[in-house]
mmCIF file of C-alpha atoms and ligand atoms in Angstrom:
data_model
loop_
_atom_site.group_PDB
_atom_site.id
_atom_site.type_symbol
_atom_site.label_atom_id
_atom_site.label_comp_id
_atom_site.label_asym_id
_atom_site.label_seq_id
_atom_site.Cartn_x
_atom_site.Cartn_y
_atom_site.Cartn_z
ATOM 1 C CA MET A 445 0.058 0.180 0.115
ATOM 2 C CA SER A 446 1.893 3.282 -0.416
ATOM 3 C CA ARG A 447 1.665 5.735 0.653
ATOM 4 C CA PHE A 448 -0.718 8.448 -0.366
ATOM 5 C CA ARG A 449 -3.530 5.180 0.354
ATOM 6 C CA GLU A 450 -2.273 4.308 3.621
ATOM 7 C CA GLY A 451 -2.931 7.727 5.027
ATOM 8 C CA ARG A 452 -6.015 8.376 3.746
ATOM 9 C CA ALA A 453 -7.421 4.490 5.134
ATOM 10 C CA VAL A 454 -6.541 6.586 8.528
ATOM 11 C CA LEU A 455 -7.988 9.522 8.066
ATOM 12 C CA ALA A 456 -11.023 7.372 6.489
ATOM 13 C CA ARG A 457 -11.445 4.907 9.890
ATOM 14 C CA LEU A 458 -10.804 8.823 12.537
ATOM 15 C CA ALA A 459 -13.669 10.569 10.727
ATOM 16 C CA ALA A 460 -15.671 7.085 11.345
ATOM 17 C CA VAL A 461 -14.643 7.289 14.842
ATOM 18 C CA ALA A 462 -15.764 11.128 15.190
ATOM 19 C CA ALA A 463 -19.251 10.974 13.685
ATOM 20 C CA VAL A 464 -19.275 8.223 15.884
ATOM 21 C CA VAL A 465 -18.449 9.602 19.069
ATOM 22 C CA SER A 466 -20.743 12.720 17.965
ATOM 23 C CA LEU A 467 -23.795 10.713 17.693
ATOM 24 C CA ALA A 468 -22.936 8.845 21.743
ATOM 25 C CA ALA A 469 -22.885 12.553 22.974
ATOM 26 C CA LEU A 470 -25.256 14.072 21.171
ATOM 27 C CA SER A 471 -27.951 10.890 21.916
ATOM 28 C CA GLY A 472 -26.412 11.614 25.399
ATOM 29 C CA CYS A 473 -28.704 14.940 25.582
ATOM 30 C CA ALA A 474 -31.403 12.799 24.171
ATOM 31 C CA VAL A 475 -31.939 11.448 27.461
ATOM 32 C CA ALA A 476 -30.938 13.913 29.377
ATOM 33 C CA ASN A 477 -32.739 13.721 33.325
ATOM 34 C CA GLU A 478 -36.593 15.142 32.293
ATOM 35 C CA GLU A 479 -36.199 17.443 35.515
ATOM 36 C CA GLN A 480 -33.816 18.951 35.298
ATOM 37 C CA SER A 481 -33.354 19.914 31.880
ATOM 38 C CA ALA A 482 -31.711 23.818 31.019
ATOM 39 C CA VAL A 483 -33.613 22.839 27.084
ATOM 40 C CA ASN A 484 -36.530 22.900 28.723
ATOM 41 C CA PRO A 485 -36.472 26.706 29.884
ATOM 42 C CA ALA A 486 -39.053 27.391 32.250
ATOM 43 C CA GLY A 487 -38.322 31.030 33.284
ATOM 44 C CA PRO A 488 -36.528 34.308 31.138
ATOM 45 C CA SER A 489 -33.119 33.935 32.305
ATOM 46 C CA ALA A 490 -33.322 29.591 31.485
ATOM 47 C CA GLN A 491 -35.126 30.945 27.771
ATOM 48 C CA ALA A 492 -32.108 33.327 26.804
ATOM 49 C CA ILE A 493 -29.795 30.272 27.672
ATOM 50 C CA ASP A 494 -31.594 28.662 25.654
ATOM 51 C CA VAL A 495 -32.158 30.856 23.213
ATOM 52 C CA HIS A 496 -27.322 30.861 22.794
ATOM 53 C CA TRP A 497 -26.905 27.352 23.304
ATOM 54 C CA GLN A 498 -29.530 26.714 20.040
ATOM 55 C CA THR A 499 -27.629 28.515 18.469
ATOM 56 C CA MET A 500 -24.183 27.717 18.700
ATOM 57 C CA LEU A 501 -26.319 23.662 18.745
ATOM 58 C CA TRP A 502 -27.272 24.746 15.075
ATOM 59 C CA VAL A 503 -24.001 26.478 14.573
ATOM 60 C CA GLY A 504 -21.314 24.181 14.908
ATOM 61 C CA GLY A 505 -23.826 21.975 13.407
ATOM 62 C CA ALA A 506 -23.461 23.154 10.474
ATOM 63 C CA VAL A 507 -20.324 23.426 10.759
ATOM 64 C CA TRP A 508 -19.367 20.463 11.585
ATOM 65 C CA VAL A 509 -21.204 18.689 8.857
ATOM 66 C CA ILE A 510 -19.221 21.485 6.489
ATOM 67 C CA VAL A 511 -16.335 20.080 7.164
ATOM 68 C CA VAL A 512 -17.032 16.125 7.001
ATOM 69 C CA ALA A 513 -18.791 16.648 3.408
ATOM 70 C CA MET A 514 -15.750 18.350 2.424
ATOM 71 C CA THR A 515 -13.105 15.836 3.812
ATOM 72 C CA LEU A 516 -14.965 12.898 2.438
ATOM 73 C CA ALA A 517 -15.418 14.489 -0.691
ATOM 74 C CA THR A 518 -11.480 15.374 -0.485
ATOM 75 C CA LEU A 519 -10.933 11.678 0.453
ATOM 76 C CA ILE A 520 -13.301 10.167 -2.749
ATOM 77 C CA ARG A 521 -11.872 12.423 -4.905
ATOM 78 C CA ARG A 522 -8.756 10.402 -6.398
ATOM 79 C CA ARG A 523 -7.068 13.413 -8.512
ATOM 80 C CA ARG A 524 -5.635 16.728 -7.290
ATOM 81 C CA ARG A 525 -6.780 19.547 -10.114
ATOM 82 C CA GLU A 526 -3.203 21.393 -11.147
ATOM 83 C CA GLY A 527 -2.994 25.874 -11.560
ATOM 84 C CA SER A 528 -5.538 26.828 -9.265
ATOM 85 C CA GLY A 529 -3.904 28.362 -6.651
ATOM 86 C CA GLY A 530 -4.998 31.790 -6.881
ATOM 87 C CA ARG A 531 -8.681 30.294 -5.242
ATOM 88 C CA VAL A 532 -7.047 27.631 -3.014
ATOM 89 C CA THR A 533 -5.656 30.571 -1.265
ATOM 90 C CA LEU A 534 -8.894 31.644 -1.006
ATOM 91 C CA PHE A 535 -10.631 29.255 -0.083
ATOM 92 C CA VAL A 536 -7.901 28.851 2.787
ATOM 93 C CA ALA A 537 -8.571 32.498 3.925
ATOM 94 C CA LEU A 538 -12.309 32.374 3.914
ATOM 95 C CA ALA A 539 -12.776 28.867 4.952
ATOM 96 C CA GLY A 540 -9.808 29.253 7.641
ATOM 97 C CA ALA A 541 -9.777 32.621 9.030
ATOM 98 C CA VAL A 542 -12.703 35.103 7.816
ATOM 99 C CA ILE A 543 -15.558 32.703 8.684
ATOM 100 C CA PRO A 544 -14.974 30.613 11.450
ATOM 101 C CA GLY A 545 -13.645 34.464 12.692
ATOM 102 C CA ALA A 546 -16.549 35.493 12.827
ATOM 103 C CA ILE A 547 -19.261 32.526 13.614
ATOM 104 C CA VAL A 548 -16.602 33.184 16.770
ATOM 105 C CA VAL A 549 -17.003 36.661 17.551
ATOM 106 C CA GLY A 550 -20.841 36.613 17.111
ATOM 107 C CA ILE A 551 -21.377 33.974 19.827
ATOM 108 C CA MET A 552 -18.983 36.235 21.628
ATOM 109 C CA ALA A 553 -21.506 39.496 21.101
ATOM 110 C CA GLN A 554 -24.103 36.949 21.842
ATOM 111 C CA SER A 555 -22.786 35.337 24.842
ATOM 112 C CA VAL A 556 -21.644 39.121 26.515
ATOM 113 C CA TRP A 557 -25.543 39.793 25.493
ATOM 114 C CA VAL A 558 -27.672 36.886 27.353
ATOM 115 C CA LEU A 559 -25.101 36.779 30.813
ATOM 116 C CA GLN A 560 -26.005 41.143 30.908
ATOM 117 C CA ASP A 561 -29.485 40.295 30.411
ATOM 118 C CA ILE A 562 -29.795 37.356 33.404
ATOM 119 C CA ASN A 563 -27.442 39.706 35.841
ATOM 120 C CA PRO A 564 -29.435 41.156 38.382
ATOM 121 C CA ASP A 565 -27.241 44.026 38.791
ATOM 122 C CA GLN A 566 -27.780 45.137 35.010
ATOM 123 C CA ALA A 567 -31.737 44.290 35.901
ATOM 124 C CA ALA A 568 -31.661 46.579 38.715
ATOM 125 C CA GLU A 569 -29.899 49.522 36.837
ATOM 126 C CA ASP A 570 -32.056 49.490 34.073
ATOM 127 C CA GLY A 571 -34.327 49.892 36.562
ATOM 128 C CA GLN A 572 -36.281 46.505 35.514
ATOM 129 C CA ASP A 573 -38.471 45.589 37.489
ATOM 130 C CA GLN A 574 -37.058 45.755 40.659
ATOM 131 C CA ALA A 575 -37.094 42.035 42.533
ATOM 132 C CA ALA A 576 -39.687 42.711 45.578
ATOM 133 C CA THR A 577 -38.604 39.053 47.381
ATOM 134 C CA THR A 578 -35.622 38.007 48.134
ATOM 135 C CA VAL A 579 -34.292 35.391 49.839
ATOM 136 C CA SER A 580 -30.808 33.778 51.115
ATOM 137 C CA VAL A 581 -29.486 30.657 50.581
ATOM 138 C CA ARG A 582 -26.817 29.134 52.874
ATOM 139 C CA GLY A 583 -25.552 26.093 51.764
ATOM 140 C CA HIS A 584 -24.008 23.586 53.939
ATOM 141 C CA GLN A 585 -22.433 20.410 53.442
ATOM 142 C CA PHE A 586 -24.933 19.056 51.953
ATOM 143 C CA TRP A 587 -27.852 20.954 52.284
ATOM 144 C CA TRP A 588 -29.286 23.961 52.023
ATOM 145 C CA GLU A 589 -30.525 26.413 54.557
ATOM 146 C CA VAL A 590 -33.376 29.224 52.888
ATOM 147 C CA GLU A 591 -33.885 32.313 54.577
ATOM 148 C CA TYR A 592 -37.057 35.075 53.474
ATOM 149 C CA PRO A 593 -34.752 37.797 55.902
ATOM 150 C CA GLU A 594 -37.976 40.295 56.195
ATOM 151 C CA HIS A 595 -40.181 37.601 56.759
ATOM 152 C CA GLY A 596 -38.455 35.850 59.418
ATOM 153 C CA VAL A 597 -39.474 32.358 57.613
ATOM 154 C CA ILE A 598 -35.867 30.108 57.432
ATOM 155 C CA THR A 599 -36.573 26.582 55.851
ATOM 156 C CA ALA A 600 -34.250 24.442 54.177
ATOM 157 C CA ASN A 601 -33.487 22.750 50.516
ATOM 158 C CA GLU A 602 -37.245 23.868 48.921
ATOM 159 C CA ILE A 603 -37.730 27.559 48.046
ATOM 160 C CA HIS A 604 -40.612 29.206 47.201
ATOM 161 C CA ILE A 605 -40.846 31.601 44.941
ATOM 162 C CA PRO A 606 -44.413 33.782 43.708
ATOM 163 C CA THR A 607 -45.297 33.500 39.706
ATOM 164 C CA ASP A 608 -43.861 36.230 37.286
ATOM 165 C CA GLU A 609 -41.593 38.072 39.392
ATOM 166 C CA PRO A 610 -37.858 38.169 39.794
ATOM 167 C CA VAL A 611 -36.702 37.247 43.000
ATOM 168 C CA GLN A 612 -34.089 38.384 44.343
ATOM 169 C CA VAL A 613 -31.696 34.772 46.062
ATOM 170 C CA GLU A 614 -28.198 36.137 47.277
ATOM 171 C CA LEU A 615 -26.045 33.452 47.876
ATOM 172 C CA THR A 616 -23.298 32.549 50.243
ATOM 173 C CA SER A 617 -22.188 29.088 51.829
ATOM 174 C CA ASP A 618 -21.320 28.077 55.238
ATOM 175 C CA ASP A 619 -18.082 25.731 54.556
ATOM 176 C CA VAL A 620 -16.655 25.814 51.449
ATOM 177 C CA VAL A 621 -17.571 26.288 47.266
ATOM 178 C CA HIS A 622 -21.551 25.152 46.539
ATOM 179 C CA SER A 623 -22.876 26.005 43.436
ATOM 180 C CA LEU A 624 -26.371 26.935 42.711
ATOM 181 C CA TRP A 625 -28.310 25.618 39.597
ATOM 182 C CA VAL A 626 -31.861 25.160 38.633
ATOM 183 C CA PRO A 627 -31.304 23.990 34.951
ATOM 184 C CA GLU A 628 -34.951 25.029 33.732
ATOM 185 C CA LEU A 629 -35.496 28.467 35.277
ATOM 186 C CA SER A 630 -31.756 29.759 35.294
ATOM 187 C CA GLY A 631 -27.696 29.648 35.320
ATOM 188 C CA LYS A 632 -25.456 28.304 37.665
ATOM 189 C CA THR A 633 -23.969 30.731 40.484
ATOM 190 C CA ASP A 634 -21.680 30.279 43.103
ATOM 191 C CA LEU A 635 -22.386 30.703 47.171
ATOM 192 C CA ILE A 636 -18.668 31.029 48.270
ATOM 193 C CA PRO A 637 -17.614 30.926 51.987
ATOM 194 C CA GLY A 638 -16.966 35.040 52.659
ATOM 195 C CA ARG A 639 -19.063 36.935 49.896
ATOM 196 C CA THR A 640 -22.209 37.663 48.716
ATOM 197 C CA ASN A 641 -23.978 36.388 45.311
ATOM 198 C CA THR A 642 -26.800 37.485 43.805
ATOM 199 C CA MET A 643 -28.330 35.318 40.668
ATOM 200 C CA THR A 644 -32.642 36.056 40.098
ATOM 201 C CA LEU A 645 -34.697 33.172 39.686
ATOM 202 C CA GLU A 646 -38.260 33.864 38.167
ATOM 203 C CA ALA A 647 -40.406 31.662 36.458
ATOM 204 C CA SER A 648 -43.270 32.049 34.330
ATOM 205 C CA HIS A 649 -45.656 28.910 35.688
ATOM 206 C CA PRO A 650 -46.802 27.258 38.762
ATOM 207 C CA GLY A 651 -45.039 24.140 39.420
ATOM 208 C CA THR A 652 -41.517 22.347 41.290
ATOM 209 C CA TYR A 653 -38.624 23.206 39.523
ATOM 210 C CA TRP A 654 -35.725 20.516 40.666
ATOM 211 C CA GLY A 655 -32.154 22.211 41.239
ATOM 212 C CA GLN A 656 -29.139 20.828 42.115
ATOM 213 C CA CYS A 657 -24.941 21.369 43.007
ATOM 214 C CA ALA A 658 -23.285 22.580 40.924
ATOM 215 C CA GLU A 659 -20.271 22.249 42.502
ATOM 216 C CA TYR A 660 -18.788 19.354 43.700
ATOM 217 C CA CYS A 661 -18.231 20.082 47.045
ATOM 218 C CA GLY A 662 -17.120 16.984 49.131
ATOM 219 C CA ALA A 663 -19.274 12.836 49.223
ATOM 220 C CA GLN A 664 -22.596 14.157 49.193
ATOM 221 C CA HIS A 665 -22.228 16.752 46.419
ATOM 222 C CA ALA A 666 -24.685 14.217 44.323
ATOM 223 C CA LEU A 667 -27.269 13.863 47.222
ATOM 224 C CA MET A 668 -27.249 18.021 46.831
ATOM 225 C CA ARG A 669 -30.301 18.848 45.773
ATOM 226 C CA PHE A 670 -33.414 20.528 46.407
ATOM 227 C CA VAL A 671 -36.835 22.540 44.973
ATOM 228 C CA VAL A 672 -38.159 25.801 43.162
ATOM 229 C CA VAL A 673 -41.661 25.707 43.911
ATOM 230 C CA ALA A 674 -43.332 28.517 42.015
ATOM 231 C CA HIS A 675 -46.474 29.719 43.530
ATOM 232 C CA GLU A 676 -49.533 32.450 41.902
ATOM 233 C CA PRO A 677 -48.471 35.140 44.264
ATOM 234 C CA ALA A 678 -51.501 34.612 46.568
ATOM 235 C CA GLU A 679 -51.151 31.206 47.418
ATOM 236 C CA PHE A 680 -47.548 32.275 47.684
ATOM 237 C CA GLU A 681 -48.456 35.343 50.710
ATOM 238 C CA GLY A 682 -50.101 32.074 52.077
ATOM 239 C CA TRP A 683 -47.342 30.046 52.200
ATOM 240 C CA LEU A 684 -45.171 32.886 53.825
ATOM 241 C CA ALA A 685 -48.005 33.017 56.647
ATOM 242 C CA ALA A 686 -47.866 29.821 57.435
ATOM 243 C CA GLN A 687 -44.341 29.527 57.723
ATOM 244 C CA ALA A 688 -43.163 32.477 60.096
ATOM 245 C CA GLU A 689 -45.481 31.244 62.490
ATOM 246 C CA PRO A 690 -43.847 28.977 65.311
ATOM 247 C CA ALA A 691 -43.995 25.097 65.388
ATOM 248 C CA LYS A 692 -47.622 23.745 66.315
ATOM 249 C CA GLU A 693 -47.369 22.383 70.019
ATOM 250 C CA PRO A 694 -49.669 19.344 71.249
ATOM 251 C CA GLN A 695 -52.609 19.263 72.773
ATOM 252 C CA GLN A 696 -52.204 18.489 76.050
ATOM 253 C CA PRO A 697 -54.585 15.037 76.473
ATOM 254 C CA PRO A 698 -57.850 15.718 78.760
ATOM 255 C CA ASP A 699 -56.153 14.657 81.927
ATOM 256 C CA GLN A 700 -60.183 13.669 82.311
ATOM 257 C CA PRO A 701 -60.495 9.670 81.502
ATOM 258 C CA THR A 702 -63.138 10.310 78.538
ATOM 259 C CA ASP A 703 -66.506 8.074 77.645
ATOM 260 C CA GLN A 704 -63.499 6.011 75.602
ATOM 261 C CA PRO A 705 -61.556 4.630 77.183
ATOM 262 C CA THR A 706 -57.923 5.142 75.874
ATOM 263 C CA ASP A 707 -56.929 0.928 76.480
ATOM 264 C CA GLN A 708 -59.852 0.189 74.139
ATOM 265 C CA PRO A 709 -57.724 -1.951 71.855
ATOM 266 C CA THR A 710 -58.714 -1.368 67.501
ATOM 267 C CA ASP A 711 -56.200 -0.601 64.788
ATOM 268 C CA GLN A 712 -56.303 2.283 63.874
ATOM 269 C CA PRO A 713 -55.001 5.108 66.490
ATOM 270 C CA THR A 714 -57.946 7.166 67.987
ATOM 271 C CA ASP A 715 -56.907 11.163 67.729
ATOM 272 C CA GLN A 716 -56.717 11.647 71.383
ATOM 273 C CA GLN A 717 -53.755 8.596 71.286
ATOM 274 C CA GLU A 718 -52.434 10.086 68.864
ATOM 275 C CA ASP A 719 -52.006 13.881 70.665
ATOM 276 C CA GLU A 720 -50.327 11.695 73.833
ATOM 277 C CA LEU A 721 -47.921 9.683 71.295
ATOM 278 C CA VAL A 722 -47.029 13.650 69.763
ATOM 279 C CA ALA A 723 -46.320 15.278 73.676
ATOM 280 C CA GLN A 724 -44.451 12.378 73.590
ATOM 281 C CA GLY A 725 -42.590 12.480 71.062
ATOM 282 C CA ARG A 726 -41.895 16.385 71.938
ATOM 283 C CA GLU A 727 -39.991 14.762 74.951
ATOM 284 C CA VAL A 728 -37.822 12.544 73.170
ATOM 285 C CA PHE A 729 -37.224 15.791 70.754
ATOM 286 C CA MET A 730 -36.460 17.496 73.354
ATOM 287 C CA SER A 731 -34.293 15.586 75.801
ATOM 288 C CA SER A 732 -32.099 14.101 72.888
ATOM 289 C CA SER A 733 -28.346 15.442 70.754
ATOM 290 C CA CYS A 734 -30.694 16.685 67.965
ATOM 291 C CA VAL A 735 -31.947 20.122 70.182
ATOM 292 C CA TYR A 736 -28.131 20.839 69.799
ATOM 293 C CA CYS A 737 -28.509 21.296 65.557
ATOM 294 C CA HIS A 738 -32.437 21.385 65.138
ATOM 295 C CA THR A 739 -34.512 25.016 65.688
ATOM 296 C CA ILE A 740 -37.672 24.452 65.936
ATOM 297 C CA ALA A 741 -39.278 27.902 66.705
ATOM 298 C CA GLY A 742 -41.012 28.608 69.806
ATOM 299 C CA THR A 743 -38.970 25.525 71.141
ATOM 300 C CA GLU A 744 -36.413 25.663 73.313
ATOM 301 C CA ALA A 745 -34.242 24.068 69.499
ATOM 302 C CA GLN A 746 -33.090 26.102 68.347
ATOM 303 C CA GLY A 747 -29.459 24.386 67.434
ATOM 304 C CA ARG A 748 -28.271 26.085 64.088
ATOM 305 C CA ALA A 749 -25.999 23.570 62.837
ATOM 306 C CA ALA A 750 -29.124 21.217 61.015
ATOM 307 C CA PRO A 751 -31.749 22.288 58.672
ATOM 308 C CA ASP A 752 -34.399 24.227 61.517
ATOM 309 C CA LEU A 753 -37.119 21.764 61.612
ATOM 310 C CA THR A 754 -40.490 24.260 62.198
ATOM 311 C CA HIS A 755 -42.288 22.772 59.488
ATOM 312 C CA VAL A 756 -39.923 20.188 57.935
ATOM 313 C CA ALA A 757 -43.793 17.518 57.341
ATOM 314 C CA SER A 758 -44.753 20.875 55.098
ATOM 315 C CA ARG A 759 -41.157 19.707 52.844
ATOM 316 C CA GLU A 760 -41.426 16.837 50.084
ATOM 317 C CA THR A 761 -37.917 15.654 49.684
ATOM 318 C CA LEU A 762 -35.615 14.696 53.309
ATOM 319 C CA ALA A 763 -31.955 15.312 53.492
ATOM 320 C CA ALA A 764 -31.574 17.629 50.254
ATOM 321 C CA GLY A 765 -33.551 15.733 48.110
ATOM 322 C CA THR A 766 -32.774 12.760 48.850
ATOM 323 C CA LEU A 767 -36.079 10.221 50.037
ATOM 324 C CA PRO A 768 -39.501 11.349 50.687
ATOM 325 C CA ASN A 769 -40.834 12.788 52.630
ATOM 326 C CA THR A 770 -43.231 9.664 54.113
ATOM 327 C CA ARG A 771 -42.837 8.559 57.309
ATOM 328 C CA GLY A 772 -40.396 5.885 56.653
ATOM 329 C CA ASP A 773 -38.180 6.786 55.753
ATOM 330 C CA LEU A 774 -38.081 9.405 58.294
ATOM 331 C CA ALA A 775 -37.818 6.807 60.251
ATOM 332 C CA ALA A 776 -34.857 5.037 58.205
ATOM 333 C CA TRP A 777 -32.982 8.782 58.231
ATOM 334 C CA ILE A 778 -33.043 9.140 62.280
ATOM 335 C CA VAL A 779 -32.272 5.552 62.888
ATOM 336 C CA ASP A 780 -29.342 5.716 60.321
ATOM 337 C CA PRO A 781 -28.475 8.357 58.183
ATOM 338 C CA GLN A 782 -24.750 7.518 57.655
ATOM 339 C CA ALA A 783 -26.476 4.468 55.688
ATOM 340 C CA ILE A 784 -28.553 6.467 53.034
ATOM 341 C CA LYS A 785 -26.117 9.888 52.954
ATOM 342 C CA PRO A 786 -22.399 9.016 54.519
ATOM 343 C CA GLY A 787 -20.229 11.298 55.134
ATOM 344 C CA ASN A 788 -23.234 13.149 56.061
ATOM 345 C CA GLU A 789 -23.029 15.786 58.810
ATOM 346 C CA MET A 790 -25.808 14.284 61.266
ATOM 347 C CA PRO A 791 -25.398 10.972 63.210
ATOM 348 C CA GLY A 792 -27.494 7.812 63.913
ATOM 349 C CA THR A 793 -29.271 7.108 67.327
ATOM 350 C CA ASP A 794 -30.195 4.845 69.349
ATOM 351 C CA LEU A 795 -33.843 5.213 69.703
ATOM 352 C CA GLU A 796 -36.844 2.340 68.747
ATOM 353 C CA GLY A 797 -39.900 0.834 69.546
ATOM 354 C CA GLN A 798 -42.542 3.454 71.298
ATOM 355 C CA GLU A 799 -40.222 6.404 71.816
ATOM 356 C CA LEU A 800 -39.347 6.609 67.844
ATOM 357 C CA GLN A 801 -42.494 6.038 67.069
ATOM 358 C CA ALA A 802 -43.087 8.778 69.048
ATOM 359 C CA LEU A 803 -40.673 10.756 67.529
ATOM 360 C CA LEU A 804 -41.686 9.537 64.149
ATOM 361 C CA ALA A 805 -45.520 11.394 65.373
ATOM 362 C CA TYR A 806 -44.458 14.939 66.776
ATOM 363 C CA LEU A 807 -42.146 15.318 63.676
ATOM 364 C CA GLU A 808 -45.496 14.516 61.045
ATOM 365 C CA SER A 809 -47.372 16.984 62.895
ATOM 366 C CA LEU A 810 -45.226 20.547 61.945
ATOM 367 C CA GLU A 811 -46.746 21.104 58.948
HETATM 368 C C1 LIG B 1463 -24.365 16.683 65.357
HETATM 369 C C2 LIG B 1463 -25.834 17.791 64.495
HETATM 370 C C3 LIG B 1463 -26.693 16.348 64.046
HETATM 371 C C4 LIG B 1463 -28.048 16.427 65.173
HETATM 372 C C5 LIG B 1463 -27.086 16.269 66.796
HETATM 373 C C6 LIG B 1463 -28.688 15.831 64.884
HETATM 374 N N1 LIG B 1463 -29.710 16.131 63.129
HETATM 375 FE FE1 LIG B 1463 -30.502 15.698 62.302
HETATM 376 N N2 LIG B 1463 -29.499 16.814 61.060
HETATM 377 C C7 LIG B 1463 -28.555 17.402 61.022
HETATM 378 C C8 LIG B 1463 -27.858 18.083 59.310
HETATM 379 C C9 LIG B 1463 -26.335 18.151 59.569
HETATM 380 C C10 LIG B 1463 -28.768 17.409 58.829
HETATM 381 C C11 LIG B 1463 -29.510 17.458 57.016
HETATM 382 C C12 LIG B 1463 -28.389 16.542 56.495
HETATM 383 C C13 LIG B 1463 -28.204 16.719 54.862
HETATM 384 O O1 LIG B 1463 -29.126 17.245 54.514
HETATM 385 O O2 LIG B 1463 -27.157 16.270 54.270
HETATM 386 C C14 LIG B 1463 -30.059 16.259 59.219
HETATM 387 C C15 LIG B 1463 -31.051 16.079 58.461
HETATM 388 C C16 LIG B 1463 -32.594 16.040 59.709
HETATM 389 C C17 LIG B 1463 -33.180 16.207 58.965
HETATM 390 C C18 LIG B 1463 -33.309 15.642 57.499
HETATM 391 C C19 LIG B 1463 -34.589 17.650 57.622
HETATM 392 C C20 LIG B 1463 -34.978 18.068 55.564
HETATM 393 O O3 LIG B 1463 -35.884 18.683 55.892
HETATM 394 O O4 LIG B 1463 -33.642 17.346 54.889
HETATM 395 C C21 LIG B 1463 -34.749 15.696 59.590
HETATM 396 C C22 LIG B 1463 -35.828 14.798 60.060
HETATM 397 C C23 LIG B 1463 -33.183 14.931 61.147
HETATM 398 N N3 LIG B 1463 -31.759 16.256 60.717
HETATM 399 C C24 LIG B 1463 -34.127 14.956 62.361
HETATM 400 C C25 LIG B 1463 -32.867 14.681 63.513
HETATM 401 C C26 LIG B 1463 -33.872 14.671 65.039
HETATM 402 C C27 LIG B 1463 -34.570 13.278 64.998
HETATM 403 C C28 LIG B 1463 -32.622 14.646 65.640
HETATM 404 C C29 LIG B 1463 -32.652 13.804 66.550
HETATM 405 C C30 LIG B 1463 -32.537 12.620 67.171
HETATM 406 C C31 LIG B 1463 -30.962 14.953 65.147
HETATM 407 N N4 LIG B 1463 -31.800 15.090 62.735
HETATM 408 C C32 LIG B 1463 -29.932 14.801 65.398
HETATM 409 C C33 LIG B 1463 -27.453 17.477 62.368
HETATM 410 C C34 LIG B 1463 -27.610 16.822 63.667
HETATM 411 CU CU1 LIG B 1464 -22.622 21.362 47.805
#
């Protein structure tokens, strides 16, 4: 085989490999998790980013097709035409420098414009809709503290916002660098210890949008998830008001025995039995180590190292999107959080039986 033929065979093989790899990469995009898709924008920032992404995809795709077609044409065409030096030089200048240069400058200009567009400081300077709601988010290994400073509300792993209104989000971190990303609503912004970054979240429709820590922050980085819940504005006000309330105190069971004997065997606990269980669970919580890390507003539990549990039962998930918030999963979490999310900051407990049941009943009453 001549040198020339050999070279062509190698080139052809390379082109085939490149084509297969590109197709595989593209199909990877197509099966991306539907819950966190940047190409399914649900707010203005994500929309601007999506337009930019589509531009890069289609322009880049067109360049790729043209280059591959020309490579194949060169491989198939055997004879080199002589005497067309001038045209070749022009072609090299256009296709090698002028056109790629124009594409790169165009895409850069668009990306600068998109960055300006989604920058909250820029929006404020332009006097565009000033954010009426401010949320502070503090990153922790491996969960999110969410505070509404003007309303005295603290929650965790859920950011509730009203629809059709830019919400200013102030970001900082307690330990290492994290990054907040809700692909359907906006781009990523880092949470950095000792400084405050701002971003805007805006959702055009009510719904639940999944987000994710997007900066590797330790063993459980992948289980540092959260949701943004967008409400109609009136519903949002209702949510804020409910969250601003201190925790519901258990009903004290009446001292006088009622006409219904409590030891009567039933499958379902009566309301009174449930109330007693909840009151007992409050005791268990307040006399356990839980109080050193967790706050339950209106009680003596005022720890700040862990998610606020004042309204934990109103949340959709436990441990930053790791588990659904059901009684069974709550029990599994409390008994052995290290088995579920190894390396997280919560130790296990040896509570069991009646005490555990009571604790679960109490936590589930915290709506
Ligand atoms: C040393 C501190 C510490 C102690 C003690 C502790 N926790 Fe936690 N707890 C945490 C941390 C940190 C998290 C968040 C873990 C994560 O998601 O990475 C957490 C998460 C939770 C959650 C999930 C909250 C949510 O919204 O995701 C519940 C419920 C909970 N703890 C209950 C308890 C109970 C009940 C006790 C006492 C038996 C207890 N914890 C003791 C630190 C602690
Ligand atoms: Cu993180």
